[in-house]
Short mmCIF file of C-alpha atoms in Angstrom, two decimals:
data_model
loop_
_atom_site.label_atom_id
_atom_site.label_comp_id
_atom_site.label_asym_id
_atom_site.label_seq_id
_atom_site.Cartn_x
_atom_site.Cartn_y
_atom_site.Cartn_z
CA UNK X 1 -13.57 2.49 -25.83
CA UNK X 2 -15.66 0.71 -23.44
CA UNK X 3 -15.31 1.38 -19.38
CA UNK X 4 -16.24 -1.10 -17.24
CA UNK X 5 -16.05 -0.40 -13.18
CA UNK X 6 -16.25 -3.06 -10.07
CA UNK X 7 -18.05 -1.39 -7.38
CA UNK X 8 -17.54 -4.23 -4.87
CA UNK X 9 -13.88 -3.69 -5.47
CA UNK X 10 -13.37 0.05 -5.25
CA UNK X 11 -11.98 1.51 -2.40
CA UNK X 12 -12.78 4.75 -2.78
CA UNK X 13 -9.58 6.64 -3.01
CA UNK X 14 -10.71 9.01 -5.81
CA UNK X 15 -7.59 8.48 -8.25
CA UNK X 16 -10.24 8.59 -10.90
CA UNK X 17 -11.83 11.49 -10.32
CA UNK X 18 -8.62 13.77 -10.00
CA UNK X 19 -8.08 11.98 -13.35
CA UNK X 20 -10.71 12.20 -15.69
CA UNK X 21 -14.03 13.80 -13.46
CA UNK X 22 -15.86 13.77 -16.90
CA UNK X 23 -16.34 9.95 -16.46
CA UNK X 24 -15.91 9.32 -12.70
CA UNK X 25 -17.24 10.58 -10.32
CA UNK X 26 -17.89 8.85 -6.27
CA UNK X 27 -20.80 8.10 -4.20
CA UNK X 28 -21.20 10.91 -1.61
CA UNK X 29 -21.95 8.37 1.29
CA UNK X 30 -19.16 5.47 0.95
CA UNK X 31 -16.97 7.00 -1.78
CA UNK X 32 -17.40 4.56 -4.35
CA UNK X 33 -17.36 4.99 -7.80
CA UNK X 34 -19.63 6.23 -10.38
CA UNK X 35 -19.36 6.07 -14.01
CA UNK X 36 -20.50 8.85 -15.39
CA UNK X 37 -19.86 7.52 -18.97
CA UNK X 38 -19.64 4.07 -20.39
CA UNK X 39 -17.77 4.96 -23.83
CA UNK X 40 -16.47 8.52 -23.21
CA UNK X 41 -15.40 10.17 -26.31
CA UNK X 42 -11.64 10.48 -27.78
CA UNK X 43 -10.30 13.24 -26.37
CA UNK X 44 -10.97 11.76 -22.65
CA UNK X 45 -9.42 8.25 -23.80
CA UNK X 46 -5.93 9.04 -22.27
CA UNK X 47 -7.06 10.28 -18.98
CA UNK X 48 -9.28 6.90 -18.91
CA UNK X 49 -6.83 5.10 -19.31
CA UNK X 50 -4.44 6.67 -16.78
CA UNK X 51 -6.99 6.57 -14.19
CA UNK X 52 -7.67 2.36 -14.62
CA UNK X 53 -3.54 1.96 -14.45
CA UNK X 54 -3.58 3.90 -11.04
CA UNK X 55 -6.79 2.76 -9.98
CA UNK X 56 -4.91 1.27 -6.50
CA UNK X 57 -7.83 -1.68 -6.57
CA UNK X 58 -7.76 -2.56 -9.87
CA UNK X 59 -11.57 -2.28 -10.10
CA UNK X 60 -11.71 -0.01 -13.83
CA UNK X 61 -11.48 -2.01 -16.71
CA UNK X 62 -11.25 -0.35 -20.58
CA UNK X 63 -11.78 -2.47 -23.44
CA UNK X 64 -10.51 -1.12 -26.34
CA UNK X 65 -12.42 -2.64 -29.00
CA UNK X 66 -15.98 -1.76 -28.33
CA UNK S 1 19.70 9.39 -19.65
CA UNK S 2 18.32 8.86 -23.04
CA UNK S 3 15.90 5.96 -23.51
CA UNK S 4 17.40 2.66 -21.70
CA UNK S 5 16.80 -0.50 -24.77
CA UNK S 6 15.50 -3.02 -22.13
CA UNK S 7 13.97 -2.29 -18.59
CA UNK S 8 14.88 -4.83 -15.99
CA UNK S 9 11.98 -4.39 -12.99
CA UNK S 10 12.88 -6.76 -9.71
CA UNK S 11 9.72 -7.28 -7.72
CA UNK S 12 6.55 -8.33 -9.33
CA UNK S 13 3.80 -6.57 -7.15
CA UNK S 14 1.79 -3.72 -7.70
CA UNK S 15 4.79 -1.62 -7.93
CA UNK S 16 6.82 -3.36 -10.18
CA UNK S 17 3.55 -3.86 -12.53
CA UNK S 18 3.07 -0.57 -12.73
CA UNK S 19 6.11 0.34 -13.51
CA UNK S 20 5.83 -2.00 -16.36
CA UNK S 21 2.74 -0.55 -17.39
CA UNK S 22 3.06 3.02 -17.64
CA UNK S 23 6.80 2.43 -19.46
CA UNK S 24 4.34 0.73 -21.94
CA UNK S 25 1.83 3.69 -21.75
CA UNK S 26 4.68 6.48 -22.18
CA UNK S 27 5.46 4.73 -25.53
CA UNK S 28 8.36 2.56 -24.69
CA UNK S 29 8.57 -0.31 -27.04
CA UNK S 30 12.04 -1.99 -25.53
CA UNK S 31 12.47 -5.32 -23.88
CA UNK S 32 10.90 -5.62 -20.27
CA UNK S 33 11.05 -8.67 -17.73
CA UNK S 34 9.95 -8.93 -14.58
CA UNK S 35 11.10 -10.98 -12.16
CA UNK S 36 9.35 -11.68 -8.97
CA UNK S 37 9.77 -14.27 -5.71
CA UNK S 38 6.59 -15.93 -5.59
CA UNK S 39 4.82 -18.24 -7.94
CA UNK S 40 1.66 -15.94 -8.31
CA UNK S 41 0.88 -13.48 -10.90
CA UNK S 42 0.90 -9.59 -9.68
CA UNK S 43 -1.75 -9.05 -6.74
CA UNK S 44 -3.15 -6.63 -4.56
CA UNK S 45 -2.08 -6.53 -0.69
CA UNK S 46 -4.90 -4.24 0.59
CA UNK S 47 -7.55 -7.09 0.47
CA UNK S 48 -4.92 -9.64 2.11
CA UNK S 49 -6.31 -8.46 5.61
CA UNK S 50 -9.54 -7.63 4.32
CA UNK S 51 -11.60 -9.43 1.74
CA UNK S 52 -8.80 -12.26 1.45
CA UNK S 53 -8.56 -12.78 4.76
CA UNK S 54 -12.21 -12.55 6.04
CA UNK S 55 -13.43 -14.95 3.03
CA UNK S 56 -15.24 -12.62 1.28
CA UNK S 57 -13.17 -12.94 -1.73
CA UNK S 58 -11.51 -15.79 -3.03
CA UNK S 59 -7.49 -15.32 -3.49
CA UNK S 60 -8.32 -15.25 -7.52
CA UNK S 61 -10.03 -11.57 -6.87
CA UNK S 62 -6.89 -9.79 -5.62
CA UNK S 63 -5.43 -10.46 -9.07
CA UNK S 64 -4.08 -7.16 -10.09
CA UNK S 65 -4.75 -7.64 -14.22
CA UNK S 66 -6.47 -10.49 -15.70
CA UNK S 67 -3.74 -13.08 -17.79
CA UNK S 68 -4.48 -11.85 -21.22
CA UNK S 69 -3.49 -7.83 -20.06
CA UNK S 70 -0.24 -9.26 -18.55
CA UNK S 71 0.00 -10.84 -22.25
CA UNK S 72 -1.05 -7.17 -23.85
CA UNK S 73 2.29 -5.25 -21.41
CA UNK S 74 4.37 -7.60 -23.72
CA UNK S 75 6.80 -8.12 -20.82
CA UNK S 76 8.39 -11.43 -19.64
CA UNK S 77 6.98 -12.61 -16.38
CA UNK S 78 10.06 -14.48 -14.15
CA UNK S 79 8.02 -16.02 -11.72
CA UNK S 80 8.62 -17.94 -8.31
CA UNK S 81 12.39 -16.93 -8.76
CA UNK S 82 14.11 -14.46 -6.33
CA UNK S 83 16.90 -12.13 -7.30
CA UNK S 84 19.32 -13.15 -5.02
CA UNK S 85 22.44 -10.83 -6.17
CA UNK S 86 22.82 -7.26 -7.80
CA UNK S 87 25.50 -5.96 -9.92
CA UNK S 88 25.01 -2.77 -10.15
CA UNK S 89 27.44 -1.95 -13.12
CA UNK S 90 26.76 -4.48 -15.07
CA UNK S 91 22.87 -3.81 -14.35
CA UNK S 92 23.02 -7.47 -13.97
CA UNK S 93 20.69 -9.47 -11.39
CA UNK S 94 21.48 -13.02 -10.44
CA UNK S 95 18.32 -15.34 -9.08
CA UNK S 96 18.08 -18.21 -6.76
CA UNK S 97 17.45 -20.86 -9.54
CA UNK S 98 21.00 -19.40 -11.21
CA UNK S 99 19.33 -17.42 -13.86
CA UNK S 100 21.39 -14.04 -14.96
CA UNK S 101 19.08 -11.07 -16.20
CA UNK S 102 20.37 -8.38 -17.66
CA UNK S 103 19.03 -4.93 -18.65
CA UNK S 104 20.29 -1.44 -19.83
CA UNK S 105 18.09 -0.50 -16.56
CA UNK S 106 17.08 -1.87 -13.53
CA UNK S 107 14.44 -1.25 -11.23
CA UNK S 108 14.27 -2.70 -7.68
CA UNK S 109 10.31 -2.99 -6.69
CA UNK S 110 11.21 -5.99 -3.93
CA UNK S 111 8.68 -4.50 -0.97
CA UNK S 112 9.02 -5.44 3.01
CA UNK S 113 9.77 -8.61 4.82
CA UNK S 114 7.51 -8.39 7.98
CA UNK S 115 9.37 -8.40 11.12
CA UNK S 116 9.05 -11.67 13.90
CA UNK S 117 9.16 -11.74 17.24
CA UNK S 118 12.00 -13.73 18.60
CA UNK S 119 11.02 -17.54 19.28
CA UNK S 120 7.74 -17.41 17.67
CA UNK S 121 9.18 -20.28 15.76
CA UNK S 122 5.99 -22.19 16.78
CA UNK S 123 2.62 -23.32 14.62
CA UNK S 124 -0.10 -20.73 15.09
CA UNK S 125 2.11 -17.77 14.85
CA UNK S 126 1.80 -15.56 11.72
CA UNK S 127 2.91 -13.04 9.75
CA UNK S 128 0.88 -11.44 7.27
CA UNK S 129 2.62 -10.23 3.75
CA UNK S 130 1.86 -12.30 1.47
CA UNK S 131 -1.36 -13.81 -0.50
CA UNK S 132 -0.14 -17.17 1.28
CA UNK S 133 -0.11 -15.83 4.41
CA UNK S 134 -3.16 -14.63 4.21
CA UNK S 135 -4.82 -17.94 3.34
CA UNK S 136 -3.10 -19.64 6.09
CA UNK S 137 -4.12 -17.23 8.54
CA UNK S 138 -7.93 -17.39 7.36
CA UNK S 139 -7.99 -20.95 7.65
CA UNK S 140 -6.74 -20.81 11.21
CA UNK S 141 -8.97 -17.79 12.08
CA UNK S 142 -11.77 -20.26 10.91
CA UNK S 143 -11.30 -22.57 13.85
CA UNK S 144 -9.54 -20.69 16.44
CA UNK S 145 -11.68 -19.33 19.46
CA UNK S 146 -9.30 -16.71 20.65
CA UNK S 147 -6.64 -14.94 18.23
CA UNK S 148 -3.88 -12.06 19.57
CA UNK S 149 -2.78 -9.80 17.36
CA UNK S 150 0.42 -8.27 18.34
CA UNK S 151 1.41 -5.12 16.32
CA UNK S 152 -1.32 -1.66 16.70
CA UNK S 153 -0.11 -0.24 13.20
CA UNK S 154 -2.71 -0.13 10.23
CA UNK S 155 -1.81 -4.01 9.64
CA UNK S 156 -2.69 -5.07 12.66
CA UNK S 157 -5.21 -3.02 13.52
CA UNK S 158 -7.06 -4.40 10.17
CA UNK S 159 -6.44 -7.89 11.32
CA UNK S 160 -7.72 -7.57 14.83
CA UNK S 161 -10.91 -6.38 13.14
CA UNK S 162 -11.14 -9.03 10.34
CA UNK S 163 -10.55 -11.71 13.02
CA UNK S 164 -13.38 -9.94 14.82
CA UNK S 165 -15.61 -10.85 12.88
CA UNK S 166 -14.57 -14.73 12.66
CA UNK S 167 -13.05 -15.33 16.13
CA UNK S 168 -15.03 -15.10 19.55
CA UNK S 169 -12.49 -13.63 21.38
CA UNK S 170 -9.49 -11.29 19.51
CA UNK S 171 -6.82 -8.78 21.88
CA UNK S 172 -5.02 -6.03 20.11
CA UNK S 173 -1.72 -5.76 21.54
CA UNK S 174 0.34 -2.78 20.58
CA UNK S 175 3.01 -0.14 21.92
CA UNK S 176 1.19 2.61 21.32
CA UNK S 177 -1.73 4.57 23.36
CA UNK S 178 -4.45 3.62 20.79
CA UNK S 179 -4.18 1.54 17.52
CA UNK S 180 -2.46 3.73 14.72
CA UNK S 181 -1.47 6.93 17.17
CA UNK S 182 1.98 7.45 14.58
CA UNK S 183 -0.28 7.48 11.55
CA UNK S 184 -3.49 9.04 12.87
CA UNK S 185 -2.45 11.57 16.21
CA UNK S 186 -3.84 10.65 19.64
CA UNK S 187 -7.11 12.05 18.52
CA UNK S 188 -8.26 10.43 15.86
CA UNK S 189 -6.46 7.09 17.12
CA UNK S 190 -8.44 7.16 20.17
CA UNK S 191 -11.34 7.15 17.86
CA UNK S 192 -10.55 4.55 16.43
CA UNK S 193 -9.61 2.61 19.52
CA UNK S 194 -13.08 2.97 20.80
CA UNK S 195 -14.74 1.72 17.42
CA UNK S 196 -12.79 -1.87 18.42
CA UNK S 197 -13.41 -1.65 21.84
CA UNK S 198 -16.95 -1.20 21.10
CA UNK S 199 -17.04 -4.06 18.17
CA UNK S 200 -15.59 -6.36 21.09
CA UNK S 201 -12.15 -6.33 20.62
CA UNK S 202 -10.18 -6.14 24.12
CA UNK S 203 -6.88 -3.77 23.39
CA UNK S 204 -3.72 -3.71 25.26
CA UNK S 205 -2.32 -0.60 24.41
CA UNK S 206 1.39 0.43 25.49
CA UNK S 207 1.84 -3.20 26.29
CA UNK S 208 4.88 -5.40 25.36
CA UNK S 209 5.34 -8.65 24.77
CA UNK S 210 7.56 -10.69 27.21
CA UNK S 211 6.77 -14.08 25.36
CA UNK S 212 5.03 -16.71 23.21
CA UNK S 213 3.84 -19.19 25.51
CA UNK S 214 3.77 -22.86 23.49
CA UNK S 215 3.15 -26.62 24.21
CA UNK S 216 4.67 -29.34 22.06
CA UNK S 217 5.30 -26.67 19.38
CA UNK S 218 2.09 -24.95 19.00
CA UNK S 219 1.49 -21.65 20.74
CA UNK S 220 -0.80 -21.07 23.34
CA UNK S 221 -0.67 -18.16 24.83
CA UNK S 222 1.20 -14.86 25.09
CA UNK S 223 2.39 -13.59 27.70
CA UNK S 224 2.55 -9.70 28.34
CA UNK S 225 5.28 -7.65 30.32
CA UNK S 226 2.68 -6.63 32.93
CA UNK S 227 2.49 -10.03 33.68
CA UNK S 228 -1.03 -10.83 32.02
CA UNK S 229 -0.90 -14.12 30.26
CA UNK S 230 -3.52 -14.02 26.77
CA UNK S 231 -4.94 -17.65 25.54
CA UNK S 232 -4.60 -18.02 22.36
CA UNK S 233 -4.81 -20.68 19.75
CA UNK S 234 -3.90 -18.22 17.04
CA UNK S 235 -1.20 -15.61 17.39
CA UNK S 236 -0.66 -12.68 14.58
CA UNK S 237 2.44 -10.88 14.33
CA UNK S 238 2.39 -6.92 12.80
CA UNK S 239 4.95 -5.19 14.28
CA UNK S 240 6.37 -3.71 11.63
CA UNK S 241 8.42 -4.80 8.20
CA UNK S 242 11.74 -4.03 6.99
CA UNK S 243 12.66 -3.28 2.98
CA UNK S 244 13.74 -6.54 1.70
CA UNK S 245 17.18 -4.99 0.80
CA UNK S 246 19.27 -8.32 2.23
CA UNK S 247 20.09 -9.63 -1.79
CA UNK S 248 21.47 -5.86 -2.02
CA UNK S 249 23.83 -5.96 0.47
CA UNK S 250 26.80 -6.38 -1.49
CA UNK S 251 25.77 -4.54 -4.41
CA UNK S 252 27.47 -0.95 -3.14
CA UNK S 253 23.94 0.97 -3.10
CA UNK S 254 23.41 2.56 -0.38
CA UNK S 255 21.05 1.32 1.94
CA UNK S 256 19.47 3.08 4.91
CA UNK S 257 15.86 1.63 5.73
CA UNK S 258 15.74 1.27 2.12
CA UNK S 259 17.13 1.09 -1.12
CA UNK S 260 18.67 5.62 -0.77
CA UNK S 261 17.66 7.14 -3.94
CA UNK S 262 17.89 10.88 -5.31
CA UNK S 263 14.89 13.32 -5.64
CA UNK S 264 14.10 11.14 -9.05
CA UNK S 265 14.14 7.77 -7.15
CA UNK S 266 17.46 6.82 -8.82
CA UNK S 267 19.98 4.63 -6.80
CA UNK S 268 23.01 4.72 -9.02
CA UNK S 269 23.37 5.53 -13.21
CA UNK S 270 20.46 3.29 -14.98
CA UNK S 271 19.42 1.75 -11.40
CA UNK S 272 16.34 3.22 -9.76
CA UNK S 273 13.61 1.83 -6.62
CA UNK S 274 9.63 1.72 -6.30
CA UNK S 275 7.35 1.21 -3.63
CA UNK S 276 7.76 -0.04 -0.30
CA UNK S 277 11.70 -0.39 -0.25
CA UNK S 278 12.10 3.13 -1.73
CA UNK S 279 13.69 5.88 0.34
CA UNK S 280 13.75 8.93 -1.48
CA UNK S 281 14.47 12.51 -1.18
CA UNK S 282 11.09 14.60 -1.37
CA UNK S 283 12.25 18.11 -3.08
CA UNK S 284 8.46 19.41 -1.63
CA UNK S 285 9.65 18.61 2.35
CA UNK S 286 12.79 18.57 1.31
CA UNK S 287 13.64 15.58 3.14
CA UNK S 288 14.34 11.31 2.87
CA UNK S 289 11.15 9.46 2.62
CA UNK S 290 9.57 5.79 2.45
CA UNK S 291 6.34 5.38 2.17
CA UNK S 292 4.56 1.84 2.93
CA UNK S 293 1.58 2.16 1.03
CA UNK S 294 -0.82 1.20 -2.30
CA UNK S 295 -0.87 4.50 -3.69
CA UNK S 296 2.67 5.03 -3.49
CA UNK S 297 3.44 2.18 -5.26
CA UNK S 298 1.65 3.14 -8.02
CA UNK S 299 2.76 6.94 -8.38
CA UNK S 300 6.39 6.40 -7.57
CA UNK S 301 6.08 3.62 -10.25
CA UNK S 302 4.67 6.57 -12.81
CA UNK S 303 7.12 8.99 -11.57
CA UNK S 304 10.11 6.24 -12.28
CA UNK S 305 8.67 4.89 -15.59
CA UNK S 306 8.67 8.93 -16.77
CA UNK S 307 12.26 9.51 -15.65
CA UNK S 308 13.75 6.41 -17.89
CA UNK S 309 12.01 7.67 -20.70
CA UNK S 310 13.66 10.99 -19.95
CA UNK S 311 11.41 13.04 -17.61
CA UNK S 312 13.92 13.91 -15.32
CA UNK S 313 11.67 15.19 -12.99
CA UNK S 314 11.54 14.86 -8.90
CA UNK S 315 8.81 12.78 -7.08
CA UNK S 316 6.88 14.90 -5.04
CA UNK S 317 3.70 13.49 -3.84
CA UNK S 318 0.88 13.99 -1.55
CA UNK S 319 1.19 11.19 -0.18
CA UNK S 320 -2.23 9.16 0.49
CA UNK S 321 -3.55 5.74 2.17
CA UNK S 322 -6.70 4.88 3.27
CA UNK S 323 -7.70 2.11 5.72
CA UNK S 324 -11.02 0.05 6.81
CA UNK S 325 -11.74 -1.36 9.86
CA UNK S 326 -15.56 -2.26 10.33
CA UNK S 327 -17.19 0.12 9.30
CA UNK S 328 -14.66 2.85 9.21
CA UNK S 329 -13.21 3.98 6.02
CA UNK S 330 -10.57 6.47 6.85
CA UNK S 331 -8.62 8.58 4.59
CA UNK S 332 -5.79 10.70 4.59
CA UNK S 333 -4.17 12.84 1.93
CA UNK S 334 -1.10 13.99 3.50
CA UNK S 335 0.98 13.40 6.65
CA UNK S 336 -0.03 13.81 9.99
CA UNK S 337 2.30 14.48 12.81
CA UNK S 338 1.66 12.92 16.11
CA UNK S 339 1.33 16.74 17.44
CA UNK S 340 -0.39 17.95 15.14
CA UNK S 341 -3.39 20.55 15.98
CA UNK S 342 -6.82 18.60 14.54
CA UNK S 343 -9.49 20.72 13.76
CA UNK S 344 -12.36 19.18 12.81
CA UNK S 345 -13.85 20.87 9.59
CA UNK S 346 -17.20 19.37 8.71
CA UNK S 347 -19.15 16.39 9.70
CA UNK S 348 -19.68 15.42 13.46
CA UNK S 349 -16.81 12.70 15.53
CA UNK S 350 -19.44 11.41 17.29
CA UNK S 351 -21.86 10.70 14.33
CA UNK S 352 -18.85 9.00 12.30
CA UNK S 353 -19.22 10.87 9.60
CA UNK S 354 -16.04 13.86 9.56
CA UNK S 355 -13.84 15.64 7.87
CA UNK S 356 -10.77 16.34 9.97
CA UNK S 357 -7.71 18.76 9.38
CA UNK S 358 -3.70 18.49 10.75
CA UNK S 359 -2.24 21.69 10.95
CA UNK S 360 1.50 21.76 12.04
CA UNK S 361 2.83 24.89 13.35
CA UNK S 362 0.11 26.82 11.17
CA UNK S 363 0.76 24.74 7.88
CA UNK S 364 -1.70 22.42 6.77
CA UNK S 365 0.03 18.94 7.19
CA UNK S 366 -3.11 16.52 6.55
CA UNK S 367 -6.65 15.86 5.90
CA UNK S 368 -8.54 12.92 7.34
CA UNK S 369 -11.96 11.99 6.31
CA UNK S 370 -13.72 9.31 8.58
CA UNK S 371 -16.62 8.11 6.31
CA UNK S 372 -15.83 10.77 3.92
CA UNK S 373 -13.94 9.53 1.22
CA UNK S 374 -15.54 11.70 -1.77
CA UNK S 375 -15.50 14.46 0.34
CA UNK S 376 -12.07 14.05 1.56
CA UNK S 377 -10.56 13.88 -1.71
CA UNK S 378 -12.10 17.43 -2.76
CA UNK S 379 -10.35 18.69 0.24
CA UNK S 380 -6.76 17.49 -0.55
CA UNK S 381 -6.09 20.94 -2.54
CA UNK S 382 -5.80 22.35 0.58
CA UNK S 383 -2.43 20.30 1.45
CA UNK S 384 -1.07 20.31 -2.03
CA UNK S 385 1.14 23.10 -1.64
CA UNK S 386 2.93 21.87 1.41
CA UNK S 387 4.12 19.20 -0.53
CA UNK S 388 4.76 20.71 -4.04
CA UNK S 389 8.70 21.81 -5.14
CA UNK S 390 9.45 25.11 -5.03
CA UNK S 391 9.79 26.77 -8.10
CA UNK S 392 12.99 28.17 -7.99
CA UNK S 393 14.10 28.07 -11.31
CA UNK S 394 12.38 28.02 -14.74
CA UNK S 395 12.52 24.39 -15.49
#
């Protein structure tokens, strides 16, 4: 799995973070978000996953392939 | 309700797509459509007074997925066809173009028709719901000099400071004391008040509107109820929307500002709502909610996706929305009461930079961050219990 975030996008909510903080995390002065890991391992695939489907901007994308 | 074979969702916004999508991600291999009123594929509505509007993104960017992940949710997109007609027990949903779709369940994502003014039937008055809208608007925000907004909620309040920045002269004119008092308290609203104020915005608060001034069908002007007429070549409307329930009004659901749905957002057997035209009962306050907001369309769309695959569990969120306005990002987790106490709990008002909690009668209602939003988000344990269902019995 590859994770793929759009910084100009975000809009800081956070969703991510409450979902997986492993690969997420935000800036501390606008919010935005970090990502902590490109291609987080298996067991963190799920929560990745969750968090681009309630991402409310739309700005995580996972490609499952690489 | 065991597993429904095919998933009808009406309403193809960010509710209805998620819906869609985490019915997929729970395993559900069944037929799904989708059938939604305008031509465009699923987008996002935050940026429509934002990015959209402003110019800062093209329409394209609001997208919600990319064509080839629509593809991937293996659901049939309906496009530019309204549902028109509900039949509740045959879970069957009639369109304009005469199209019948049927599903073993159905769920009804349709949104909010903004409200007009009466005789604003006149060029250079908008409304601001869709991505259409919001192109028309920005291309008359391009060329007019001076744009009234009527309408202080978080809509308006957005477009008065998008226009801002693209209009000379823009007038907030709203009911309230200070733009967004119901959402934000007198406090913070006054804040915020004095952030457009000071950005050059002129505000008439606790003003009404007596009437839309127009020559040979074009507005310009409005004129107030204390008798102060505003020039304006552009005129926006925000005063509120209304659940687009009218194609349900002969369906038998109940309706009550919104589609009236049980603690699991169910309207009747194999019929359930999402999003904006959902009123449902919140098992945490124990009391009939609607929420108008992004992240709300998302969760309740989780929460209802679980429940056809069986969950059969109550929605019961914090709720959350977030709004910018210059350079304001303001958060909430939670919901503040116009009387509730603030107490500011890190961070400094008059720096712009603050952490703010709403306690109500000694419960923690809210928390606001004002240029906080990583902070603000560690901080919404502290209102999670208010909202959480009791647990009375082992479930």
């Amino acid at each position: 799995m590859k994770v793929a975030v759009d910084e100009e996008k975000c809009c800081g909510a956070g969703q991510c973070v409450l979902l997986a903080p492993e690969v997420f995390d935000q800036r501390d002065e606008d919010g935005v978000v970090i990502l902590l890991d490109e291609q987080p391992s298996e067991n963190l695939h799920g929560s990745v996953r969750e968090a681009a489907d309630v991402c409310p901007a739309a700005a995580i994308e996972v490609s499952e392939d690489a | 309700m065991s597993e429904p074979s095919s998933v009808l969702v009406v309403g193809a916004s960010a509710a209805g797509l998620a819906t869609v999508e985490s019915l997929r991600r729970g395993g559900y291999r069944g037929t799904v459509t989708v059938v939604g009123e305008e031509e465009h594929a699923p987008y996002d509505r935050p940026p429509l007074s934002k990015q959209v509007l402003s110019g800062n993104w093209e329409s394209e960017r609001s997208r919600l997925r990319t064509e080839s992940a629509l593809v991937e949710t293996g659901a049939e997109f309906v496009l530019a066809d309204p549902a028109v007609r509900l039949e509740p027990a045959e879970r069957a949903v009639h369109t304009a173009s005469g199209r019948t779709l049927r599903a073993e369940a159905v769920v009804l994502a349709t949104g909010l028709r903004p409200k007009r003014l009466p005789g604003t039937d006149v060029a250079g008055v908008h409304v601001l719901r869709t991505l259409d809208d919001s192109l028309r608007l920005r291309a008359e925000l391009s060329r007019a000099r001076n744009v009234v907004v009527v309408g202080d909620g978080v809509l308006g309040s957005e477009i008065a400071a998008t226009a801002r920045g693209m209009a000379s002269d823009v007038t907030l004119v709203g009911s309230q004391a200070a733009p967004m008092a119901d959402q934000l308290g007198p406090r913070v609203a006054g804040m915020l008040g004095e952030l457009h104020t000071e950005r050059g915005v002129r505000l008439r608060p606790r003003t009404g509107v007596e009437a839309v001034q127009a020559d040979h069908g074009r507005v310009t002007g409005v004129r107030l109820e204390t008798g102060e007429t505003l020039p304006a070549a552009a005129v926006v409307v925000a005063i509120g929307a209304a659940p687009a329930t009218d194609w349900l009004a002969e369906s038998g659901l109940r309706l009550d500002d919104g589609v009236v749905c049980d603690s699991r957002c169910r309207a009747a057997a194999g019929i359930y709502a999402v999003g904006d035209v959902a009123r449902w009962h919140h098992e945490g306050l124990d009391r009939s909610m609607r929420l108008e907001n992004r992240t709300n369309a998302t969760e309740q769309a989780r929460a209802v996706a679980a429940n056809l695959l069986g969950a059969d569990r109550p929605y019961a969120p914090v709720p959350h929305f977030w709004t910018d306005q210059f350079d304001a990002k303001i958060q909430v987790h939670g919901v503040p009461h116009a009387e509730s106490e603030v107490t500011v709990v890190e961070g400094d008002p008059a720096e712009r930079r603050f952490l703010a909690r709403y306690t109500t009668r000694g419960t923690p209602v809210a928390v606001l961050g004002w240029n906080r939003p990583k902070q603000v988000r560690t901080r919404r344990q502290e209102v999670v219990e208010t909202f959480s269902v009791p647990a009375l019995e082992p479930n």
